[in-house]
Amino acid sequence: MRTLLSIMMLVFLAVSPLGESGAMARDGLAVEPEKITRASKLEPGHGVVIISLRSELYLRAELDLFFLREGGDLANEEDVIRISRSQPALAFGNATTKYKPLSVQLPAGRYRMAAHGSKCPKIPAPNERCLVDISFLGIGDTISLPSRGYGDDAPIFEVREGALTVAGDFGLTARNTVEWSQIPGKKLNKVIKRFYGLPRGPAPRVGKEYVLKYPLRPRSIEDDRGRRF
């Protein structure tokens, strides 16, 4: 009975745009950067960042990837940015292994990958996980969704005023870790051509332990049913 109830809750969570803990998970944690489509829209003190977020885990709820600005505090929403990815509602199977680079503008500075989470009520500390409370038809349960915090050795990208930084692709693996790789040329060129007039910022700094070890392979919701991430 409990297994059936958990499955029903997960289905509810997958189709619900919010869920019971969704508002708390998204408000007061981080700033979602402004998307930018051409260099003329760049604000003073900002640079352009091209970044991609993927997942081989089936996303039962929106995935957030958090970056902490150098010298900032995770407890201060203004020091943390959030890049998000969700499973398309009408997709057949897991569509989030596909590259989806986007261009955003960020204040100049260095940004370190701090954590990933799905409906987490907080930003996980290094190696910490989140448990999420949900309810369905008035019955509550606590489930585990992908989440993990990272330390000072995590990937870093630098934003320079008036410049273009290619931060790369960040992929959530079946090991519940986010690993980095290059954005393929064809995918990157579709976005980067809008900013050809901008100088290039430095390449991201990524330790070998964070480099993607194998191509992402789409998993289904059944693959990880009942899993404790």
PDB file of C-alpha atoms in Angstrom:
ATOM      1  CA  MET A   1       0.000   0.000   0.000  1.00  0.00           C
ATOM      2  CA  ARG A   2       2.783   2.421   0.893  1.00  0.00           C
ATOM      3  CA  THR A   3       4.592   1.638  -2.360  1.00  0.00           C
ATOM      4  CA  LEU A   4       1.439   2.303  -4.382  1.00  0.00           C
ATOM      5  CA  LEU A   5       0.847   5.542  -2.494  1.00  0.00           C
ATOM      6  CA  SER A   6       4.426   6.672  -3.143  1.00  0.00           C
ATOM      7  CA  ILE A   7       4.065   5.947  -6.855  1.00  0.00           C
ATOM      8  CA  MET A   8       0.809   7.932  -6.986  1.00  0.00           C
ATOM      9  CA  MET A   9       2.506  10.830  -5.222  1.00  0.00           C
ATOM     10  CA  LEU A  10       5.407  10.756  -7.670  1.00  0.00           C
ATOM     11  CA  VAL A  11       3.017  10.840 -10.601  1.00  0.00           C
ATOM     12  CA  PHE A  12       1.256  13.784  -8.974  1.00  0.00           C
ATOM     13  CA  LEU A  13       4.598  15.499  -8.432  1.00  0.00           C
ATOM     14  CA  ALA A  14       5.615  14.912 -12.047  1.00  0.00           C
ATOM     15  CA  VAL A  15       2.500  16.538 -13.500  1.00  0.00           C
ATOM     16  CA  SER A  16       2.086  19.244 -10.861  1.00  0.00           C
ATOM     17  CA  PRO A  17       3.728  22.605 -11.653  1.00  0.00           C
ATOM     18  CA  LEU A  18       4.328  23.298  -7.979  1.00  0.00           C
ATOM     19  CA  GLY A  19       3.634  20.550  -5.451  1.00  0.00           C
ATOM     20  CA  GLU A  20       3.256  21.341  -1.767  1.00  0.00           C
ATOM     21  CA  SER A  21       6.882  22.333  -1.164  1.00  0.00           C
ATOM     22  CA  GLY A  22       7.482  23.970  -4.546  1.00  0.00           C
ATOM     23  CA  ALA A  23       7.031  27.603  -3.486  1.00  0.00           C
ATOM     24  CA  MET A  24       9.397  27.226  -0.548  1.00  0.00           C
ATOM     25  CA  ALA A  25      11.930  25.445  -2.735  1.00  0.00           C
ATOM     26  CA  ARG A  26      12.097  28.285  -5.286  1.00  0.00           C
ATOM     27  CA  ASP A  27      11.665  31.454  -3.234  1.00  0.00           C
ATOM     28  CA  GLY A  28      14.411  33.056  -1.188  1.00  0.00           C
ATOM     29  CA  LEU A  29      17.223  30.739  -2.289  1.00  0.00           C
ATOM     30  CA  ALA A  30      18.715  32.162  -5.468  1.00  0.00           C
ATOM     31  CA  VAL A  31      18.280  34.606  -8.337  1.00  0.00           C
ATOM     32  CA  GLU A  32      17.320  33.361 -11.778  1.00  0.00           C
ATOM     33  CA  PRO A  33      19.558  35.246 -14.235  1.00  0.00           C
ATOM     34  CA  GLU A  34      18.055  37.309 -17.012  1.00  0.00           C
ATOM     35  CA  LYS A  35      18.143  35.723 -20.444  1.00  0.00           C
ATOM     36  CA  ILE A  36      19.761  37.775 -23.193  1.00  0.00           C
ATOM     37  CA  THR A  37      19.482  37.379 -26.951  1.00  0.00           C
ATOM     38  CA  ARG A  38      21.856  40.010 -28.326  1.00  0.00           C
ATOM     39  CA  ALA A  39      24.910  41.972 -27.216  1.00  0.00           C
ATOM     40  CA  SER A  40      23.139  45.338 -27.396  1.00  0.00           C
ATOM     41  CA  LYS A  41      20.973  44.324 -24.418  1.00  0.00           C
ATOM     42  CA  LEU A  42      23.973  43.765 -22.125  1.00  0.00           C
ATOM     43  CA  GLU A  43      23.847  45.922 -19.003  1.00  0.00           C
ATOM     44  CA  PRO A  44      26.909  47.788 -17.603  1.00  0.00           C
ATOM     45  CA  GLY A  45      29.002  45.667 -15.270  1.00  0.00           C
ATOM     46  CA  HIS A  46      27.652  42.438 -16.781  1.00  0.00           C
ATOM     47  CA  GLY A  47      28.876  39.766 -19.148  1.00  0.00           C
ATOM     48  CA  VAL A  48      27.174  37.094 -21.229  1.00  0.00           C
ATOM     49  CA  VAL A  49      27.281  33.431 -20.164  1.00  0.00           C
ATOM     50  CA  ILE A  50      26.312  30.478 -22.336  1.00  0.00           C
ATOM     51  CA  ILE A  51      25.455  27.460 -20.225  1.00  0.00           C
ATOM     52  CA  SER A  52      23.586  24.163 -20.634  1.00  0.00           C
ATOM     53  CA  LEU A  53      21.952  21.887 -18.064  1.00  0.00           C
ATOM     54  CA  ARG A  54      20.994  18.255 -18.788  1.00  0.00           C
ATOM     55  CA  SER A  55      19.960  15.170 -16.833  1.00  0.00           C
ATOM     56  CA  GLU A  56      20.035  11.449 -17.489  1.00  0.00           C
ATOM     57  CA  LEU A  57      17.754  10.989 -14.475  1.00  0.00           C
ATOM     58  CA  TYR A  58      14.071  11.388 -15.269  1.00  0.00           C
ATOM     59  CA  LEU A  59      13.128  14.723 -13.714  1.00  0.00           C
ATOM     60  CA  ARG A  60      10.005  14.183 -11.651  1.00  0.00           C
ATOM     61  CA  ALA A  61      10.252  17.832 -10.624  1.00  0.00           C
ATOM     62  CA  GLU A  62      12.238  20.814 -11.875  1.00  0.00           C
ATOM     63  CA  LEU A  63      15.998  20.516 -11.406  1.00  0.00           C
ATOM     64  CA  ASP A  64      17.897  23.537 -10.040  1.00  0.00           C
ATOM     65  CA  LEU A  65      21.643  24.024 -10.364  1.00  0.00           C
ATOM     66  CA  PHE A  66      23.081  26.644  -7.987  1.00  0.00           C
ATOM     67  CA  PHE A  67      26.212  28.757  -8.428  1.00  0.00           C
ATOM     68  CA  LEU A  68      27.748  30.910  -5.685  1.00  0.00           C
ATOM     69  CA  ARG A  69      29.432  34.171  -6.604  1.00  0.00           C
ATOM     70  CA  GLU A  70      32.984  34.466  -5.262  1.00  0.00           C
ATOM     71  CA  GLY A  71      33.050  36.269  -1.915  1.00  0.00           C
ATOM     72  CA  GLY A  72      29.344  35.683  -1.434  1.00  0.00           C
ATOM     73  CA  ASP A  73      27.287  33.720   1.064  1.00  0.00           C
ATOM     74  CA  LEU A  74      24.916  30.860   0.267  1.00  0.00           C
ATOM     75  CA  ALA A  75      22.527  32.309   2.831  1.00  0.00           C
ATOM     76  CA  ASN A  76      22.207  35.501   0.762  1.00  0.00           C
ATOM     77  CA  GLU A  77      19.852  35.046  -2.179  1.00  0.00           C
ATOM     78  CA  GLU A  78      21.581  37.831  -4.141  1.00  0.00           C
ATOM     79  CA  ASP A  79      24.903  35.931  -4.108  1.00  0.00           C
ATOM     80  CA  VAL A  80      23.476  32.752  -5.652  1.00  0.00           C
ATOM     81  CA  ILE A  81      22.200  32.153  -9.166  1.00  0.00           C
ATOM     82  CA  ARG A  82      19.966  29.309 -10.294  1.00  0.00           C
ATOM     83  CA  ILE A  83      19.857  27.563 -13.662  1.00  0.00           C
ATOM     84  CA  SER A  84      16.856  25.238 -14.081  1.00  0.00           C
ATOM     85  CA  ARG A  85      15.665  22.427 -16.347  1.00  0.00           C
ATOM     86  CA  SER A  86      12.408  20.484 -16.349  1.00  0.00           C
ATOM     87  CA  GLN A  87      10.962  17.496 -18.157  1.00  0.00           C
ATOM     88  CA  PRO A  88       8.720  18.628 -21.060  1.00  0.00           C
ATOM     89  CA  ALA A  89       5.113  17.804 -20.256  1.00  0.00           C
ATOM     90  CA  LEU A  90       4.371  16.276 -23.673  1.00  0.00           C
ATOM     91  CA  ALA A  91       7.661  14.417 -24.157  1.00  0.00           C
ATOM     92  CA  PHE A  92       7.641  10.659 -24.640  1.00  0.00           C
ATOM     93  CA  GLY A  93      10.337   9.441 -22.267  1.00  0.00           C
ATOM     94  CA  ASN A  94      13.217  11.416 -20.851  1.00  0.00           C
ATOM     95  CA  ALA A  95      14.024  14.380 -23.110  1.00  0.00           C
ATOM     96  CA  THR A  96      16.456  16.115 -20.758  1.00  0.00           C
ATOM     97  CA  THR A  97      19.599  14.398 -22.064  1.00  0.00           C
ATOM     98  CA  LYS A  98      19.436  16.741 -25.052  1.00  0.00           C
ATOM     99  CA  TYR A  99      21.610  19.857 -25.009  1.00  0.00           C
ATOM    100  CA  LYS A 100      19.718  23.061 -24.356  1.00  0.00           C
ATOM    101  CA  PRO A 101      22.233  25.931 -24.196  1.00  0.00           C
ATOM    102  CA  LEU A 102      20.909  29.282 -23.062  1.00  0.00           C
ATOM    103  CA  SER A 103      22.451  32.725 -22.866  1.00  0.00           C
ATOM    104  CA  VAL A 104      22.111  34.834 -19.718  1.00  0.00           C
ATOM    105  CA  GLN A 105      23.722  37.989 -18.403  1.00  0.00           C
ATOM    106  CA  LEU A 106      25.454  38.022 -15.032  1.00  0.00           C
ATOM    107  CA  PRO A 107      27.380  40.593 -12.996  1.00  0.00           C
ATOM    108  CA  ALA A 108      31.142  40.310 -13.476  1.00  0.00           C
ATOM    109  CA  GLY A 109      32.811  37.879 -11.077  1.00  0.00           C
ATOM    110  CA  ARG A 110      33.663  34.219 -10.535  1.00  0.00           C
ATOM    111  CA  TYR A 111      30.922  31.668  -9.953  1.00  0.00           C
ATOM    112  CA  ARG A 112      31.371  28.222  -8.383  1.00  0.00           C
ATOM    113  CA  MET A 113      28.948  25.334  -8.711  1.00  0.00           C
ATOM    114  CA  ALA A 114      27.499  24.999  -5.215  1.00  0.00           C
ATOM    115  CA  ALA A 115      24.696  22.420  -5.377  1.00  0.00           C
ATOM    116  CA  HIS A 116      21.933  20.806  -7.336  1.00  0.00           C
ATOM    117  CA  GLY A 117      18.479  19.958  -6.094  1.00  0.00           C
ATOM    118  CA  SER A 118      14.901  19.225  -7.063  1.00  0.00           C
ATOM    119  CA  LYS A 119      12.290  20.983  -4.920  1.00  0.00           C
ATOM    120  CA  CYS A 120      14.816  21.250  -2.096  1.00  0.00           C
ATOM    121  CA  PRO A 121      13.698  23.627   0.667  1.00  0.00           C
ATOM    122  CA  LYS A 122      17.340  24.765   0.985  1.00  0.00           C
ATOM    123  CA  ILE A 123      20.658  24.688  -0.863  1.00  0.00           C
ATOM    124  CA  PRO A 124      22.428  21.483   0.216  1.00  0.00           C
ATOM    125  CA  ALA A 125      25.813  21.785   1.946  1.00  0.00           C
ATOM    126  CA  PRO A 126      28.751  19.777   0.487  1.00  0.00           C
ATOM    127  CA  ASN A 127      27.716  16.107   0.164  1.00  0.00           C
ATOM    128  CA  GLU A 128      24.375  16.846   1.847  1.00  0.00           C
ATOM    129  CA  ARG A 129      21.077  15.565   0.366  1.00  0.00           C
ATOM    130  CA  CYS A 130      17.507  16.880   0.571  1.00  0.00           C
ATOM    131  CA  LEU A 131      14.357  15.062   1.577  1.00  0.00           C
ATOM    132  CA  VAL A 132      11.132  16.542   0.263  1.00  0.00           C
ATOM    133  CA  ASP A 133       7.733  16.499   1.984  1.00  0.00           C
ATOM    134  CA  ILE A 134       4.802  16.136  -0.399  1.00  0.00           C
ATOM    135  CA  SER A 135       1.103  15.363  -0.038  1.00  0.00           C
ATOM    136  CA  PHE A 136      -1.524  13.725  -2.227  1.00  0.00           C
ATOM    137  CA  LEU A 137      -5.220  13.734  -1.411  1.00  0.00           C
ATOM    138  CA  GLY A 138      -4.400  14.894   2.100  1.00  0.00           C
ATOM    139  CA  ILE A 139      -1.905  12.107   2.773  1.00  0.00           C
ATOM    140  CA  GLY A 140       1.738  13.110   3.304  1.00  0.00           C
ATOM    141  CA  ASP A 141       4.990  11.354   2.576  1.00  0.00           C
ATOM    142  CA  THR A 142       8.711  12.145   2.534  1.00  0.00           C
ATOM    143  CA  ILE A 143      10.582  11.255  -0.633  1.00  0.00           C
ATOM    144  CA  SER A 144      14.117  11.563  -1.919  1.00  0.00           C
ATOM    145  CA  LEU A 145      14.798  13.564  -5.091  1.00  0.00           C
ATOM    146  CA  PRO A 146      18.188  14.225  -6.746  1.00  0.00           C
ATOM    147  CA  SER A 147      20.278  16.650  -4.690  1.00  0.00           C
ATOM    148  CA  ARG A 148      23.854  17.213  -3.521  1.00  0.00           C
ATOM    149  CA  GLY A 149      26.070  20.050  -2.349  1.00  0.00           C
ATOM    150  CA  TYR A 150      29.608  20.675  -3.632  1.00  0.00           C
ATOM    151  CA  GLY A 151      32.767  22.099  -2.102  1.00  0.00           C
ATOM    152  CA  ASP A 152      35.422  24.584  -3.170  1.00  0.00           C
ATOM    153  CA  ASP A 153      36.860  22.143  -5.734  1.00  0.00           C
ATOM    154  CA  ALA A 154      33.717  22.321  -7.888  1.00  0.00           C
ATOM    155  CA  PRO A 155      33.782  23.877 -11.387  1.00  0.00           C
ATOM    156  CA  ILE A 156      34.198  27.649 -11.625  1.00  0.00           C
ATOM    157  CA  PHE A 157      33.499  30.014 -14.501  1.00  0.00           C
ATOM    158  CA  GLU A 158      34.446  33.680 -14.721  1.00  0.00           C
ATOM    159  CA  VAL A 159      32.283  36.497 -16.049  1.00  0.00           C
ATOM    160  CA  ARG A 160      33.998  39.635 -17.341  1.00  0.00           C
ATOM    161  CA  GLU A 161      32.242  42.900 -18.076  1.00  0.00           C
ATOM    162  CA  GLY A 162      31.324  43.177 -21.732  1.00  0.00           C
ATOM    163  CA  ALA A 163      32.695  39.710 -22.549  1.00  0.00           C
ATOM    164  CA  LEU A 164      31.283  36.320 -23.508  1.00  0.00           C
ATOM    165  CA  THR A 165      31.920  33.282 -21.301  1.00  0.00           C
ATOM    166  CA  VAL A 166      31.106  29.758 -22.445  1.00  0.00           C
ATOM    167  CA  ALA A 167      30.514  27.995 -19.132  1.00  0.00           C
ATOM    168  CA  GLY A 168      29.808  24.629 -20.797  1.00  0.00           C
ATOM    169  CA  ASP A 169      27.323  21.860 -20.127  1.00  0.00           C
ATOM    170  CA  PHE A 170      26.479  20.549 -16.669  1.00  0.00           C
ATOM    171  CA  GLY A 171      24.947  17.078 -16.667  1.00  0.00           C
ATOM    172  CA  LEU A 172      23.179  15.319 -13.787  1.00  0.00           C
ATOM    173  CA  THR A 173      24.244  11.674 -13.898  1.00  0.00           C
ATOM    174  CA  ALA A 174      22.662   8.512 -12.532  1.00  0.00           C
ATOM    175  CA  ARG A 175      25.253   8.733  -9.735  1.00  0.00           C
ATOM    176  CA  ASN A 176      23.468  11.868  -8.489  1.00  0.00           C
ATOM    177  CA  THR A 177      26.482  14.008  -9.406  1.00  0.00           C
ATOM    178  CA  VAL A 178      26.669  16.942 -11.789  1.00  0.00           C
ATOM    179  CA  GLU A 179      29.566  16.618 -14.235  1.00  0.00           C
ATOM    180  CA  TRP A 180      30.888  19.057 -16.833  1.00  0.00           C
ATOM    181  CA  SER A 181      31.505  18.759 -20.569  1.00  0.00           C
ATOM    182  CA  GLN A 182      31.823  20.956 -23.637  1.00  0.00           C
ATOM    183  CA  ILE A 183      28.726  22.062 -25.518  1.00  0.00           C
ATOM    184  CA  PRO A 184      28.904  20.522 -29.015  1.00  0.00           C
ATOM    185  CA  GLY A 185      29.908  22.961 -31.742  1.00  0.00           C
ATOM    186  CA  LYS A 186      26.648  22.921 -33.712  1.00  0.00           C
ATOM    187  CA  LYS A 187      24.573  23.516 -30.596  1.00  0.00           C
ATOM    188  CA  LEU A 188      26.931  26.208 -29.348  1.00  0.00           C
ATOM    189  CA  ASN A 189      27.155  28.069 -32.650  1.00  0.00           C
ATOM    190  CA  LYS A 190      23.396  28.591 -32.780  1.00  0.00           C
ATOM    191  CA  VAL A 191      23.651  30.660 -29.613  1.00  0.00           C
ATOM    192  CA  ILE A 192      27.112  32.168 -29.867  1.00  0.00           C
ATOM    193  CA  LYS A 193      26.512  33.797 -33.263  1.00  0.00           C
ATOM    194  CA  ARG A 194      24.355  36.424 -31.542  1.00  0.00           C
ATOM    195  CA  PHE A 195      27.405  37.665 -29.617  1.00  0.00           C
ATOM    196  CA  TYR A 196      30.221  37.548 -32.190  1.00  0.00           C
ATOM    197  CA  GLY A 197      31.207  41.147 -31.437  1.00  0.00           C
ATOM    198  CA  LEU A 198      32.051  40.424 -27.786  1.00  0.00           C
ATOM    199  CA  PRO A 199      35.535  39.417 -26.576  1.00  0.00           C
ATOM    200  CA  ARG A 200      35.788  35.923 -25.111  1.00  0.00           C
ATOM    201  CA  GLY A 201      36.176  35.370 -21.408  1.00  0.00           C
ATOM    202  CA  PRO A 202      38.407  32.642 -19.931  1.00  0.00           C
ATOM    203  CA  ALA A 203      37.548  28.950 -20.136  1.00  0.00           C
ATOM    204  CA  PRO A 204      35.907  27.458 -17.033  1.00  0.00           C
ATOM    205  CA  ARG A 205      38.124  25.821 -14.431  1.00  0.00           C
ATOM    206  CA  VAL A 206      37.115  22.200 -14.011  1.00  0.00           C
ATOM    207  CA  GLY A 207      38.940  19.501 -12.023  1.00  0.00           C
ATOM    208  CA  LYS A 208      39.222  16.088 -13.645  1.00  0.00           C
ATOM    209  CA  GLU A 209      36.916  14.548 -11.032  1.00  0.00           C
ATOM    210  CA  TYR A 210      34.097  16.741 -12.371  1.00  0.00           C
ATOM    211  CA  VAL A 211      34.586  15.994 -16.075  1.00  0.00           C
ATOM    212  CA  LEU A 212      31.753  13.909 -17.558  1.00  0.00           C
ATOM    213  CA  LYS A 213      32.889  10.306 -17.626  1.00  0.00           C
ATOM    214  CA  TYR A 214      30.441   8.868 -20.181  1.00  0.00           C
ATOM    215  CA  PRO A 215      27.583  10.091 -22.398  1.00  0.00           C
ATOM    216  CA  LEU A 216      24.299  10.674 -20.626  1.00  0.00           C
ATOM    217  CA  ARG A 217      21.776   7.899 -21.238  1.00  0.00           C
ATOM    218  CA  PRO A 218      18.104   8.661 -20.590  1.00  0.00           C
ATOM    219  CA  ARG A 219      16.557   6.839 -17.647  1.00  0.00           C
ATOM    220  CA  SER A 220      12.857   6.485 -16.997  1.00  0.00           C
ATOM    221  CA  ILE A 221      10.833   7.164 -13.868  1.00  0.00           C
ATOM    222  CA  GLU A 222      10.689   3.390 -13.335  1.00  0.00           C
ATOM    223  CA  ASP A 223      14.489   3.100 -13.302  1.00  0.00           C
ATOM    224  CA  ASP A 224      14.739   4.957 -10.004  1.00  0.00           C
ATOM    225  CA  ARG A 225      11.385   4.206  -8.406  1.00  0.00           C
ATOM    226  CA  GLY A 226      11.787   4.274  -4.638  1.00  0.00           C
ATOM    227  CA  ARG A 227      15.460   5.229  -4.871  1.00  0.00           C
ATOM    228  CA  ARG A 228      17.053   7.172  -2.018  1.00  0.00           C
ATOM    229  CA  PHE A 229      19.271   9.712  -3.710  1.00  0.00           C
TER     230      PHE A 229
END
